[in-house]
């Protein structure tokens, strides 16, 4: 019995490892090969390291690396300055409408950053909506380093907000109040207890923001192009798509970017796991929050301002453009109508097919990634051997450090090898590969966490009471992890359906996804139709998953209350 | 006039007390957690709040500490009023000069053991050297003088709770609140810690307020036990009085003092007994019940279970009316057997309050 089980998990481990190698490892191997052997694209290992010196010494490499670092640091600092006070107020005081503010601060996650950035361009560019409404022209600010930092921080600050407020609240209830009994005033309780205990969680979120920032393509591409500000991501894109195409340079820039992200993620993981105290666990006490008193008004104003600027403003600009008959017509009632939405429905510019393609690809990617997640979680949490496990774990987390542009480069290098008998290149399959590779860490993380929460004694109990290994997995494990797996698949669907940079680089000729469609319309087509598609996409990819998740939660709740009876 | 006099006397009593509450109420929205509590604890005395879960005992403790604000009533600490919602008065916890011991220890994980214990002194602005020596002295009192440099997480549960106790006494607080201090520990440790805590409280002459759901813990630690039920005190008395004269059938059952029968059932079971007028229920205290031959008594019981407990046997018995009672016996009696029970009529405790179904 034990032998058979070991054999099954051995096969599962081998299959999972093989699939991970093809989907994740090989593209990265080819980036490394390309960086070393400039002619690998022709299947040749000649002239190794010939390019290396030239690229490393080139001005681009130094500037773009420095710019990535500066941008990352700037966004981390700005996000922290915005998020920490908000988080402290939210966690420690009785804030009216607390849950609604939380929900509003989730919205920046729902809007793909490149779409929000297009909204900012429409608002702040010369003769944009802000100038039309107030006469103020902030184009100089928007197309500058502080402008990019600001726009990106508006997207990333919720990461810190949620990490810090959760941490502050847990500490407040369990540790900070105790210090009050022993004589600490509210200020000292915050400085001596809450802040030191929250530091690991907050620092981890800062590093996450750093990694998100240096991996982001859309915002630096749109804004930076106007004042010749290149970061590593846009540098890779330029080397890949602008003549003369320089694959070795793209590969080297990619390796630099991966190294930076890996450093950030490695550091983040160390902080998150190495802290020797678990502040969130333990008996949950209702945090007795304090009244804001006269600060109620100012606090609410601050929350409203941040919520409006981070989400309301870009969203309204997108909606306004989608509803404008002509861009030059401006914000006038006479210029408003549903022409753009009607035009989308006729599919004359390919909007409908782009949406169809993206939703279809998103669905396939979600299913593939979901199964991947389950297999990996099963092997890493329930399998036996140690070495295979850590290899799988490392492979599954590698894409964390790889932005879409790098994954796209790897796929191009791998699947264009002349020796390959068949290749998904120039088919929709390459997009599925790209999405699965980019997003794999999400379902893996969710599913592994779900598997870990299932106490092994639950499965042991099923086995003792007569269920086979397979039946145990089916009747006990699957029902318990299903909600998490489904949530992870929804996330994959949502992000894949709106993915931009990998789609720009590897989509088959003549195929548009939502991302590439909106991008191209903004560049040279009908901005109105582009924004209409963007708006519909935000609605569809936000409300549908939210609806499914809340329905799921209702089912879960009624299920659990039924079992409580 | 009389009412005024009573008011004055009450106020004087509260000003002498180490801890006192008057007509205390607390609600969260529509849920009333504390429903009019009056309580007073003299300096140097120990009081235990005993009640089932959800009775509001921990909430009452948190109100005294200042971690919760009452909705109505008054709270006095060391003679001074610290909370009176009617007058908008609320003194924050750090100004109440109390010590507190928590069920989950609540040691700050980022500080060493000595820093944890020294924290209250640091808050009083006491210099580093004196702080260290006083923290060390407090640790020595609980037998942990060698552990000062360790992290709390490196200590066992019992050691962590000793650190919690050291922290509570280090500041020199005269009054210490104990929130289920022993319920996270295993039984053996619990019993030895009860001894330790009682000794420490007596040595230091502390005023102590314990919250617990464990009867024996409450009885061994406290001079007086207040029994809470659904946000109200149903009886407050020294432990011996509680056991001798429970105020109503619910208290008798909660303290597992014996079998509580309705007056009608008692008439049927104790055939040759005169049931007092007005009596609605009766307690058959188990400590007054003796086993005897079936021919010597009219009170019969059937043995349900017999458990050996090392010193004696614990019998679970079914009385003729169906109610169950547990008594101890010197020898094993097989389940199913019928035995006779003797109880002196004067040992019975009659209630004019009916037993709840």
mmCIF file of C-alpha atoms in Angstrom, chain A residues 94 171-189 191-198 276-279 281-290, chain B residues 28 58-59 62 65 67-68 92-95 97-111 115 119-125 151 153 164 167-169 171 179:
data_model
loop_
_atom_site.group_PDB
_atom_site.id
_atom_site.type_symbol
_atom_site.label_atom_id
_atom_site.label_comp_id
_atom_site.label_asym_id
_atom_site.label_seq_id
_atom_site.Cartn_x
_atom_site.Cartn_y
_atom_site.Cartn_z
ATOM 1 C CA UNK A 94 -13.054 53.802 14.579
ATOM 2 C CA UNK A 171 -0.887 44.036 17.205
ATOM 3 C CA UNK A 172 -3.223 46.636 18.622
ATOM 4 C CA UNK A 173 -5.627 44.071 19.959
ATOM 5 C CA UNK A 174 -3.090 41.630 21.280
ATOM 6 C CA UNK A 175 0.029 43.533 22.309
ATOM 7 C CA UNK A 176 -0.430 47.262 22.183
ATOM 8 C CA UNK A 177 -3.407 47.355 24.553
ATOM 9 C CA UNK A 178 -1.434 45.321 27.044
ATOM 10 C CA UNK A 179 1.259 47.992 27.103
ATOM 11 C CA UNK A 180 -1.466 50.528 27.928
ATOM 12 C CA UNK A 181 -2.315 48.592 31.089
ATOM 13 C CA UNK A 182 1.341 48.740 32.066
ATOM 14 C CA UNK A 183 1.505 52.479 31.753
ATOM 15 C CA UNK A 184 2.260 53.356 28.117
ATOM 16 C CA UNK A 185 0.297 56.221 26.587
ATOM 17 C CA UNK A 186 -1.129 55.839 23.081
ATOM 18 C CA UNK A 187 1.933 57.413 21.435
ATOM 19 C CA UNK A 188 4.456 55.275 23.258
ATOM 20 C CA UNK A 189 2.358 52.167 22.708
ATOM 21 C CA UNK A 191 6.269 53.563 18.854
ATOM 22 C CA UNK A 192 7.424 50.910 21.291
ATOM 23 C CA UNK A 193 5.051 48.057 20.496
ATOM 24 C CA UNK A 194 2.997 48.467 17.340
ATOM 25 C CA UNK A 195 5.608 49.834 14.957
ATOM 26 C CA UNK A 196 8.468 47.455 15.852
ATOM 27 C CA UNK A 197 6.150 44.483 15.665
ATOM 28 C CA UNK A 198 4.685 45.636 12.354
ATOM 29 C CA UNK A 276 10.634 34.959 15.047
ATOM 30 C CA UNK A 277 7.233 36.144 16.158
ATOM 31 C CA UNK A 278 3.835 35.565 14.728
ATOM 32 C CA UNK A 279 1.734 38.567 15.604
ATOM 33 C CA UNK A 281 -2.006 34.306 15.096
ATOM 34 C CA UNK A 282 -3.438 33.516 18.470
ATOM 35 C CA UNK A 283 -6.795 34.109 19.997
ATOM 36 C CA UNK A 284 -8.555 36.803 18.048
ATOM 37 C CA UNK A 285 -9.850 39.626 20.128
ATOM 38 C CA UNK A 286 -12.089 42.318 18.801
ATOM 39 C CA UNK A 287 -9.839 45.333 18.589
ATOM 40 C CA UNK A 288 -11.345 48.054 20.741
ATOM 41 C CA UNK A 289 -10.692 50.997 18.451
ATOM 42 C CA UNK A 290 -10.613 54.534 19.674
ATOM 43 C CA UNK B 28 -22.370 46.454 21.980
ATOM 44 C CA UNK B 58 -13.678 38.818 31.048
ATOM 45 C CA UNK B 59 -15.483 41.905 29.780
ATOM 46 C CA UNK B 62 -11.388 44.586 30.743
ATOM 47 C CA UNK B 65 -8.482 47.668 33.259
ATOM 48 C CA UNK B 67 -9.557 48.249 27.835
ATOM 49 C CA UNK B 68 -13.314 48.589 27.364
ATOM 50 C CA UNK B 92 -7.202 55.418 29.910
ATOM 51 C CA UNK B 93 -5.632 52.131 31.041
ATOM 52 C CA UNK B 94 -2.132 53.554 31.473
ATOM 53 C CA UNK B 95 -3.329 55.902 34.209
ATOM 54 C CA UNK B 97 -1.901 51.843 37.935
ATOM 55 C CA UNK B 98 -2.962 48.220 37.731
ATOM 56 C CA UNK B 99 -1.094 45.034 37.003
ATOM 57 C CA UNK B 100 -2.640 42.465 34.727
ATOM 58 C CA UNK B 101 -1.968 38.848 33.787
ATOM 59 C CA UNK B 102 -3.406 37.572 30.524
ATOM 60 C CA UNK B 103 -4.701 34.191 29.471
ATOM 61 C CA UNK B 104 -2.483 34.154 26.340
ATOM 62 C CA UNK B 105 0.420 35.666 28.338
ATOM 63 C CA UNK B 106 0.595 38.649 25.905
ATOM 64 C CA UNK B 107 4.348 38.954 26.220
ATOM 65 C CA UNK B 108 5.815 41.278 23.598
ATOM 66 C CA UNK B 109 7.685 39.004 21.206
ATOM 67 C CA UNK B 110 10.242 41.615 20.133
ATOM 68 C CA UNK B 111 11.494 42.232 23.673
ATOM 69 C CA UNK B 115 12.585 44.019 28.893
ATOM 70 C CA UNK B 119 8.462 47.800 30.609
ATOM 71 C CA UNK B 120 6.019 49.077 33.286
ATOM 72 C CA UNK B 121 8.971 50.599 35.155
ATOM 73 C CA UNK B 122 10.246 52.197 31.977
ATOM 74 C CA UNK B 123 6.823 53.769 31.527
ATOM 75 C CA UNK B 124 7.110 55.218 35.020
ATOM 76 C CA UNK B 125 10.354 56.874 33.927
ATOM 77 C CA UNK B 151 13.049 35.766 24.171
ATOM 78 C CA UNK B 153 9.120 32.441 22.599
ATOM 79 C CA UNK B 164 3.511 37.600 32.811
ATOM 80 C CA UNK B 167 5.563 41.857 34.781
ATOM 81 C CA UNK B 168 2.337 42.467 36.674
ATOM 82 C CA UNK B 169 4.072 42.786 40.052
ATOM 83 C CA UNK B 171 5.678 47.937 38.702
ATOM 84 C CA UNK B 179 -7.627 37.027 33.226
#
